[in-house]
């Protein structure tokens, strides 16, 4: 655990615990947002210092900043004053600023960011990818971190475009000297895939849901660490992923010298591919969730080194053409009567994978 994000909730006497979207817009309308924002910063800093004094937290706490706070004259001075009052070292506070906020008036944003940077606090662009950033300004903003919006993570396991955008943002940020954090991580498969693509930091319910202070204190006291093997896709030599759900099963040769992983649908297969380095994937055209051609086409973009084979009872010319042109298959084979008929094809596929040949 490298840090925490402070979140606000309203414990309403009748409606229970309310998330920010249900009361922050009202606070903005009635002019209370600046007072609430200042209270959040001061409260988070006080709690951070308490944890720091107990030896429980050594990383920063990040806080979302509203537009009203950001544009208020003297905002940087107010942050510096809170740091002095609470005793929090400036490097232990990070301010999250929405992309849309910064791009509303880039020149003025640059001025405020420079003032904040002189106080020593960390700066990050929150919900990156939801606005339309001017890259010319982005490269000049003195920010330390980009936080990629959760919308890109939801489909990153199964949609090549989402993975491509995520990969491009990570590459761009690193070249600009920024770190990348991804919000909304909910599974170990997402963690492994994003880590492989160079993501520096992640947060989300996979690690912990939002917690009140007492439960967060208990979590910090556990001093959890993520095991090293959870931080990357697993590799175990020759690995075959078989996706089969049709009436006539795909029969594999007995004693095949590979590790076999089976899935009954595309969703499970995508999850496996994100967490395991698969050498060869074999699927049918008739799959649960999507066609084999579409599935293999996505795999060819997301995992180009994985060799793709399609098995089918149907050898219609149009299907074969789609498998080659869309699925970029290594082989299209009629579903064999016995497993032995697949042995030579699989051996050739594993050899092709091990040769490191391009597979786009």
Short mmCIF file of C-alpha atoms in Angstrom, two decimals:
data_model
loop_
_atom_site.label_atom_id
_atom_site.label_comp_id
_atom_site.label_asym_id
_atom_site.label_seq_id
_atom_site.Cartn_x
_atom_site.Cartn_y
_atom_site.Cartn_z
CA UNK A 1 0.00 0.00 0.00
CA UNK A 2 1.56 3.27 -1.14
CA UNK A 3 -1.10 5.79 -0.15
CA UNK A 4 -4.78 6.53 0.43
CA UNK A 5 -7.48 8.64 -1.18
CA UNK A 6 -9.80 10.63 1.07
CA UNK A 7 -13.47 10.38 0.08
CA UNK A 8 -16.43 12.23 1.50
CA UNK A 9 -19.82 10.74 2.45
CA UNK A 10 -22.82 12.34 4.15
CA UNK A 11 -24.37 10.30 6.95
CA UNK A 12 -27.92 11.55 6.49
CA UNK A 13 -30.22 10.96 9.49
CA UNK A 14 -33.01 9.57 7.29
CA UNK A 15 -31.43 8.50 3.99
CA UNK A 16 -28.31 6.85 5.37
CA UNK A 17 -24.85 7.14 3.83
CA UNK A 18 -24.98 9.32 0.71
CA UNK A 19 -22.26 9.40 -1.99
CA UNK A 20 -20.89 12.75 -3.23
CA UNK A 21 -23.03 12.87 -6.38
CA UNK A 22 -26.13 13.10 -4.22
CA UNK A 23 -25.10 16.16 -2.24
CA UNK A 24 -22.06 17.91 -3.75
CA UNK A 25 -24.10 19.52 -6.60
CA UNK A 26 -26.48 20.92 -3.96
CA UNK A 27 -23.53 22.23 -1.92
CA UNK A 28 -22.25 23.98 -5.04
CA UNK A 29 -25.65 25.55 -5.71
CA UNK A 30 -26.01 26.97 -2.17
CA UNK A 31 -22.39 28.12 -1.95
CA UNK A 32 -21.15 25.66 0.67
CA UNK A 33 -18.68 23.76 -1.48
CA UNK A 34 -15.65 25.89 -0.54
CA UNK A 35 -16.25 25.39 3.19
CA UNK A 36 -16.81 21.65 2.69
CA UNK A 37 -13.71 21.41 0.53
CA UNK A 38 -11.53 23.15 3.11
CA UNK A 39 -12.96 20.92 5.88
CA UNK A 40 -12.12 17.80 3.84
CA UNK A 41 -8.52 18.90 3.26
CA UNK A 42 -7.98 19.80 6.90
CA UNK A 43 -9.68 16.64 8.24
CA UNK A 44 -7.75 14.37 5.86
CA UNK A 45 -4.46 16.02 6.78
CA UNK A 46 -5.15 15.68 10.52
CA UNK A 47 -5.98 12.00 10.11
CA UNK A 48 -2.95 11.42 7.91
CA UNK A 49 -0.69 12.98 10.55
CA UNK A 50 -2.24 10.79 13.25
CA UNK A 51 -1.53 7.68 11.19
CA UNK A 52 1.96 8.92 10.38
CA UNK A 53 2.75 9.49 14.05
CA UNK A 54 1.61 5.91 14.77
CA UNK A 55 3.91 4.61 12.04
CA UNK A 56 0.95 3.27 10.04
CA UNK A 57 1.10 5.40 6.90
CA UNK A 58 4.20 6.47 5.03
CA UNK A 59 2.63 7.36 1.68
CA UNK A 60 0.55 10.38 0.65
CA UNK A 61 -3.15 11.00 1.01
CA UNK A 62 -4.87 12.29 -2.13
CA UNK A 63 -7.88 14.60 -2.08
CA UNK A 64 -10.27 15.63 -4.84
CA UNK A 65 -10.40 19.38 -5.36
CA UNK A 66 -13.48 21.16 -6.70
CA UNK A 67 -13.46 23.88 -9.34
CA UNK A 68 -14.64 26.44 -6.77
CA UNK A 69 -11.69 25.68 -4.51
CA UNK A 70 -9.19 25.68 -7.35
CA UNK A 71 -10.15 29.08 -8.80
CA UNK A 72 -10.51 30.82 -5.43
CA UNK A 73 -7.76 33.45 -4.97
CA UNK A 74 -5.18 32.34 -2.43
CA UNK A 75 -5.94 28.63 -2.79
CA UNK A 76 -2.27 27.60 -2.75
CA UNK A 77 -1.67 29.74 0.35
CA UNK A 78 -4.64 28.11 2.08
CA UNK A 79 -3.22 24.64 1.35
CA UNK A 80 0.18 25.67 2.70
CA UNK A 81 -1.47 27.01 5.88
CA UNK A 82 -3.33 23.72 6.46
CA UNK A 83 -0.08 21.79 6.06
CA UNK A 84 1.59 24.00 8.67
CA UNK A 85 -1.33 23.67 11.07
CA UNK A 86 -1.56 19.88 10.83
CA UNK A 87 2.17 19.13 10.58
CA UNK A 88 1.80 17.05 7.39
CA UNK A 89 4.93 17.22 5.19
CA UNK A 90 3.99 18.82 1.88
CA UNK A 91 5.12 15.76 -0.08
CA UNK A 92 2.54 13.67 1.80
CA UNK A 93 -0.43 15.51 0.29
CA UNK A 94 -1.61 15.02 -3.28
CA UNK A 95 -4.35 17.05 -4.92
CA UNK A 96 -6.53 15.41 -7.59
CA UNK A 97 -7.77 17.82 -10.23
CA UNK A 98 -10.26 16.82 -12.90
CA UNK A 99 -9.13 17.03 -16.50
CA UNK A 100 -12.18 19.15 -17.42
CA UNK A 101 -11.36 21.63 -14.63
CA UNK A 102 -7.82 22.19 -15.88
CA UNK A 103 -8.84 22.54 -19.51
CA UNK A 104 -11.59 25.11 -18.81
CA UNK A 105 -8.95 27.85 -18.67
CA UNK A 106 -5.54 26.24 -19.31
CA UNK A 107 -3.53 29.43 -18.89
CA UNK A 108 -5.03 30.23 -15.49
CA UNK A 109 -4.75 26.56 -14.49
CA UNK A 110 -1.05 26.72 -15.26
CA UNK A 111 -0.66 29.69 -12.90
CA UNK A 112 -2.46 27.96 -10.01
CA UNK A 113 -0.63 24.69 -10.60
CA UNK A 114 2.70 26.50 -10.45
CA UNK A 115 1.68 28.11 -7.15
CA UNK A 116 0.64 24.75 -5.72
CA UNK A 117 3.82 23.11 -6.95
CA UNK A 118 5.88 25.64 -5.03
CA UNK A 119 4.20 24.46 -1.82
CA UNK A 120 5.61 20.97 -2.46
CA UNK A 121 2.32 19.08 -2.77
CA UNK A 122 1.81 16.38 -5.39
CA UNK A 123 -0.54 17.04 -8.30
CA UNK A 124 -2.52 14.59 -10.39
CA UNK A 125 -5.01 14.80 -13.23
CA UNK A 126 -8.09 12.83 -12.18
CA UNK A 127 -10.56 11.00 -14.48
CA UNK A 128 -8.11 11.35 -17.37
CA UNK A 129 -9.63 10.40 -20.71
CA UNK A 130 -13.12 11.76 -20.06
CA UNK A 131 -12.38 15.24 -21.42
CA UNK A 132 -10.57 16.59 -24.45
CA UNK A 133 -7.13 17.56 -23.28
CA UNK A 134 -4.99 19.92 -25.30
CA UNK A 135 -1.77 17.92 -25.37
CA UNK A 136 0.21 21.10 -25.83
CA UNK A 137 -0.95 22.28 -22.40
CA UNK A 138 -0.78 18.82 -20.88
CA UNK A 139 2.95 18.56 -21.50
CA UNK A 140 3.44 21.92 -19.72
CA UNK A 141 1.27 21.22 -16.66
CA UNK A 142 3.55 20.51 -13.66
CA UNK A 143 1.65 17.38 -12.64
CA UNK A 144 3.16 14.21 -11.19
CA UNK A 145 0.52 11.67 -12.05
CA UNK A 146 -2.33 10.86 -14.42
CA UNK A 147 -5.27 8.91 -13.02
CA UNK A 148 -6.97 7.01 -15.81
CA UNK A 149 -10.77 7.03 -15.61
CA UNK A 150 -12.42 3.75 -14.46
CA UNK A 151 -14.44 3.59 -17.69
CA UNK A 152 -11.35 2.31 -19.50
CA UNK A 153 -10.79 -0.46 -16.95
CA UNK A 154 -14.28 -1.96 -17.11
CA UNK A 155 -13.76 -3.47 -20.56
CA UNK A 156 -9.96 -3.61 -20.69
CA UNK A 157 -9.91 -7.41 -20.42
CA UNK A 158 -12.02 -7.97 -23.52
CA UNK A 159 -11.89 -4.86 -25.73
CA UNK A 160 -8.73 -4.20 -27.75
CA UNK A 161 -9.55 -0.50 -28.17
CA UNK A 162 -9.75 0.08 -24.41
CA UNK A 163 -6.45 -1.72 -23.90
CA UNK A 164 -4.88 0.26 -26.76
CA UNK A 165 -6.00 3.59 -25.28
CA UNK A 166 -4.76 2.58 -21.83
CA UNK A 167 -1.43 1.49 -23.28
CA UNK A 168 -1.09 4.75 -25.24
CA UNK A 169 -1.83 6.90 -22.17
CA UNK A 170 0.73 4.97 -20.10
CA UNK A 171 3.39 5.37 -22.79
CA UNK A 172 2.64 9.09 -23.25
CA UNK A 173 2.65 9.81 -19.52
CA UNK A 174 5.94 8.03 -18.97
CA UNK A 175 7.57 9.96 -21.80
CA UNK A 176 6.34 13.18 -20.14
CA UNK A 177 7.84 12.09 -16.82
CA UNK A 178 4.50 11.32 -15.16
CA UNK A 179 3.30 8.22 -13.35
CA UNK A 180 0.03 6.51 -14.22
CA UNK A 181 -2.56 5.34 -11.72
CA UNK A 182 -5.64 3.40 -12.80
CA UNK A 183 -8.85 3.70 -10.81
CA UNK A 184 -11.60 1.11 -10.57
CA UNK A 185 -9.52 -2.11 -10.51
CA UNK A 186 -11.83 -4.91 -9.38
CA UNK A 187 -10.02 -8.16 -10.22
CA UNK A 188 -6.66 -9.83 -10.15
CA UNK A 189 -6.84 -10.27 -13.93
CA UNK A 190 -7.16 -6.51 -14.44
CA UNK A 191 -4.23 -5.98 -12.07
CA UNK A 192 -1.99 -8.45 -13.90
CA UNK A 193 -2.80 -7.09 -17.37
CA UNK A 194 -2.39 -3.43 -16.41
CA UNK A 195 0.88 -4.14 -14.60
CA UNK A 196 2.21 -5.88 -17.70
CA UNK A 197 1.43 -2.78 -19.73
CA UNK A 198 3.43 -0.58 -17.37
CA UNK A 199 0.79 0.89 -15.07
CA UNK A 200 2.57 2.28 -11.99
CA UNK A 201 -0.23 2.37 -9.44
CA UNK A 202 -3.77 1.01 -9.10
CA UNK A 203 -6.70 1.48 -6.79
CA UNK A 204 -10.14 -0.05 -6.52
CA UNK A 205 -12.31 -2.55 -4.72
CA UNK A 206 -9.91 -5.39 -5.53
CA UNK A 207 -7.60 -3.92 -2.89
CA UNK A 208 -10.24 -2.49 -0.56
CA UNK A 209 -13.61 -0.73 -0.72
CA UNK A 210 -13.95 2.74 0.76
CA UNK A 211 -13.65 2.45 4.56
CA UNK A 212 -14.41 4.67 7.55
CA UNK A 213 -11.46 5.75 9.70
CA UNK A 214 -11.64 2.92 12.24
CA UNK A 215 -11.69 0.17 9.61
CA UNK A 216 -9.01 1.93 7.58
CA UNK A 217 -6.83 2.06 10.69
CA UNK A 218 -7.32 -1.69 11.14
CA UNK A 219 -6.36 -2.23 7.50
CA UNK A 220 -3.18 -0.19 7.90
CA UNK A 221 -2.29 -2.17 11.02
CA UNK A 222 -2.37 -5.37 8.93
CA UNK A 223 0.50 -3.94 6.84
CA UNK A 224 -0.69 -5.81 3.77
CA UNK A 225 1.57 -6.35 0.80
CA UNK A 226 0.57 -7.63 -2.60
CA UNK A 227 2.39 -10.91 -3.35
CA UNK A 228 4.89 -10.61 -6.17
CA UNK A 229 3.14 -13.31 -8.23
CA UNK A 230 -0.06 -11.22 -8.27
CA UNK A 231 1.70 -8.30 -9.93
CA UNK A 232 2.20 -9.94 -13.32
CA UNK A 233 0.72 -12.48 -15.72
CA UNK A 234 1.72 -16.03 -14.82
CA UNK A 235 4.05 -17.98 -17.10
CA UNK A 236 4.34 -21.78 -17.02
CA UNK A 237 5.87 -22.89 -20.31
CA UNK A 238 3.68 -24.41 -23.01
CA UNK A 239 0.12 -23.42 -22.11
CA UNK A 240 -2.95 -24.30 -24.15
CA UNK A 241 -6.28 -22.52 -23.62
CA UNK A 242 -9.24 -24.50 -24.94
CA UNK A 243 -12.64 -22.81 -25.28
CA UNK A 244 -15.30 -25.35 -26.16
CA UNK A 245 -19.00 -25.38 -25.49
CA UNK A 246 -20.47 -27.09 -28.52
CA UNK A 247 -22.31 -30.40 -28.68
CA UNK A 248 -19.35 -32.14 -30.33
CA UNK A 249 -16.28 -31.69 -28.09
CA UNK A 250 -12.81 -30.86 -29.29
CA UNK A 251 -10.74 -33.96 -28.55
CA UNK A 252 -7.14 -33.38 -27.58
CA UNK A 253 -4.37 -35.96 -27.91
CA UNK A 254 -3.70 -38.01 -24.81
CA UNK A 255 -0.55 -37.12 -22.92
CA UNK A 256 -0.14 -33.74 -24.66
CA UNK A 257 3.03 -32.11 -23.35
CA UNK A 258 1.47 -28.81 -22.32
CA UNK A 259 -0.50 -27.26 -19.51
CA UNK A 260 -4.21 -27.28 -20.41
CA UNK A 261 -6.63 -24.58 -19.25
CA UNK A 262 -10.29 -24.88 -20.26
CA UNK A 263 -13.02 -22.27 -20.52
CA UNK A 264 -16.65 -22.61 -21.51
CA UNK A 265 -17.21 -19.05 -22.73
CA UNK A 266 -15.48 -15.92 -24.01
CA UNK A 267 -15.77 -13.97 -20.74
CA UNK A 268 -13.89 -16.63 -18.78
CA UNK A 269 -11.34 -16.97 -21.57
CA UNK A 270 -10.58 -13.23 -21.57
CA UNK A 271 -10.13 -13.35 -17.80
CA UNK A 272 -7.67 -16.25 -18.12
CA UNK A 273 -5.69 -14.56 -20.89
CA UNK A 274 -5.29 -11.42 -18.77
CA UNK A 275 -3.71 -13.36 -15.91
CA UNK A 276 -1.92 -16.19 -17.75
CA UNK A 277 0.62 -16.17 -20.57
CA UNK A 278 -1.10 -18.49 -23.04
CA UNK A 279 0.98 -19.99 -25.84
CA UNK A 280 -1.85 -21.39 -27.99
CA UNK A 281 -5.60 -20.85 -27.95
CA UNK A 282 -8.06 -23.23 -29.61
CA UNK A 283 -11.72 -22.31 -29.95
CA UNK A 284 -14.87 -23.13 -31.85
CA UNK A 285 -16.87 -20.75 -34.00
CA UNK A 286 -20.00 -21.31 -31.92
CA UNK A 287 -19.05 -19.91 -28.52
CA UNK A 288 -21.09 -18.56 -25.64
CA UNK A 289 -20.93 -14.76 -25.67
CA UNK A 290 -19.47 -14.12 -29.13
CA UNK A 291 -18.37 -15.89 -32.27
CA UNK A 292 -15.00 -17.60 -32.47
CA UNK A 293 -13.96 -15.29 -35.29
CA UNK A 294 -14.67 -12.16 -33.24
CA UNK A 295 -12.97 -13.65 -30.18
CA UNK A 296 -9.79 -14.58 -32.08
CA UNK A 297 -9.76 -11.20 -33.82
CA UNK A 298 -9.68 -9.48 -30.43
CA UNK A 299 -7.01 -11.85 -29.17
CA UNK A 300 -4.82 -11.13 -32.19
CA UNK A 301 -4.79 -7.44 -31.23
CA UNK A 302 -4.47 -7.84 -27.49
CA UNK A 303 -2.08 -10.82 -27.31
CA UNK A 304 -0.37 -11.01 -30.71
CA UNK A 305 2.13 -13.63 -29.52
CA UNK A 306 -0.62 -16.11 -28.66
CA UNK A 307 -1.07 -18.53 -31.56
CA UNK A 308 -4.70 -18.95 -32.63
CA UNK A 309 -6.42 -22.08 -33.95
CA UNK A 310 -10.09 -22.47 -34.89
CA UNK A 311 -11.88 -25.82 -34.93
CA UNK A 312 -15.25 -26.18 -36.58
CA UNK A 313 -17.62 -28.77 -38.04
CA UNK A 314 -18.33 -26.21 -40.73
CA UNK A 315 -15.64 -25.60 -43.34
CA UNK A 316 -17.69 -23.13 -45.37
CA UNK A 317 -15.42 -20.92 -47.48
CA UNK A 318 -16.82 -17.70 -45.98
CA UNK A 319 -16.11 -18.89 -42.44
CA UNK A 320 -12.58 -19.94 -43.33
CA UNK A 321 -12.00 -16.55 -44.98
CA UNK A 322 -13.26 -14.70 -41.89
CA UNK A 323 -11.12 -16.86 -39.61
CA UNK A 324 -8.03 -15.96 -41.63
CA UNK A 325 -8.75 -12.29 -42.31
CA UNK A 326 -10.51 -11.29 -39.06
CA UNK A 327 -9.32 -13.89 -36.57
CA UNK A 328 -5.78 -13.99 -37.98
CA UNK A 329 -5.68 -17.71 -37.27
CA UNK A 330 -2.57 -19.85 -37.52
CA UNK A 331 -4.66 -22.83 -38.62
CA UNK A 332 -8.30 -23.55 -39.41
CA UNK A 333 -9.08 -27.21 -38.89
CA UNK A 334 -12.19 -29.33 -39.21
CA UNK A 335 -13.21 -30.61 -35.81
CA UNK A 336 -11.34 -33.97 -35.75
CA UNK A 337 -12.78 -37.37 -34.98
CA UNK A 338 -9.90 -38.13 -32.61
CA UNK A 339 -7.45 -36.16 -30.55
CA UNK A 340 -4.52 -37.51 -32.52
CA UNK A 341 -5.57 -35.46 -35.52
CA UNK A 342 -4.81 -32.28 -33.55
CA UNK A 343 -1.39 -33.38 -32.29
CA UNK A 344 0.63 -32.25 -35.31
CA UNK A 345 -1.21 -28.93 -35.53
CA UNK A 346 -0.64 -28.20 -31.85
CA UNK A 347 3.05 -29.09 -32.06
CA UNK A 348 3.45 -26.75 -35.03
CA UNK A 349 1.59 -24.01 -33.13
CA UNK A 350 3.80 -24.31 -30.05
CA UNK A 351 6.91 -24.29 -32.24
CA UNK A 352 5.61 -21.18 -34.00
CA UNK A 353 5.04 -19.49 -30.65
CA UNK A 354 8.50 -20.41 -29.41
CA UNK A 355 10.11 -19.10 -32.58
CA UNK A 356 8.93 -15.60 -31.65
CA UNK A 357 7.45 -15.05 -35.10
CA UNK A 358 5.18 -12.03 -35.59
CA UNK A 359 1.53 -12.91 -35.25
CA UNK A 360 -0.40 -9.85 -36.34
#
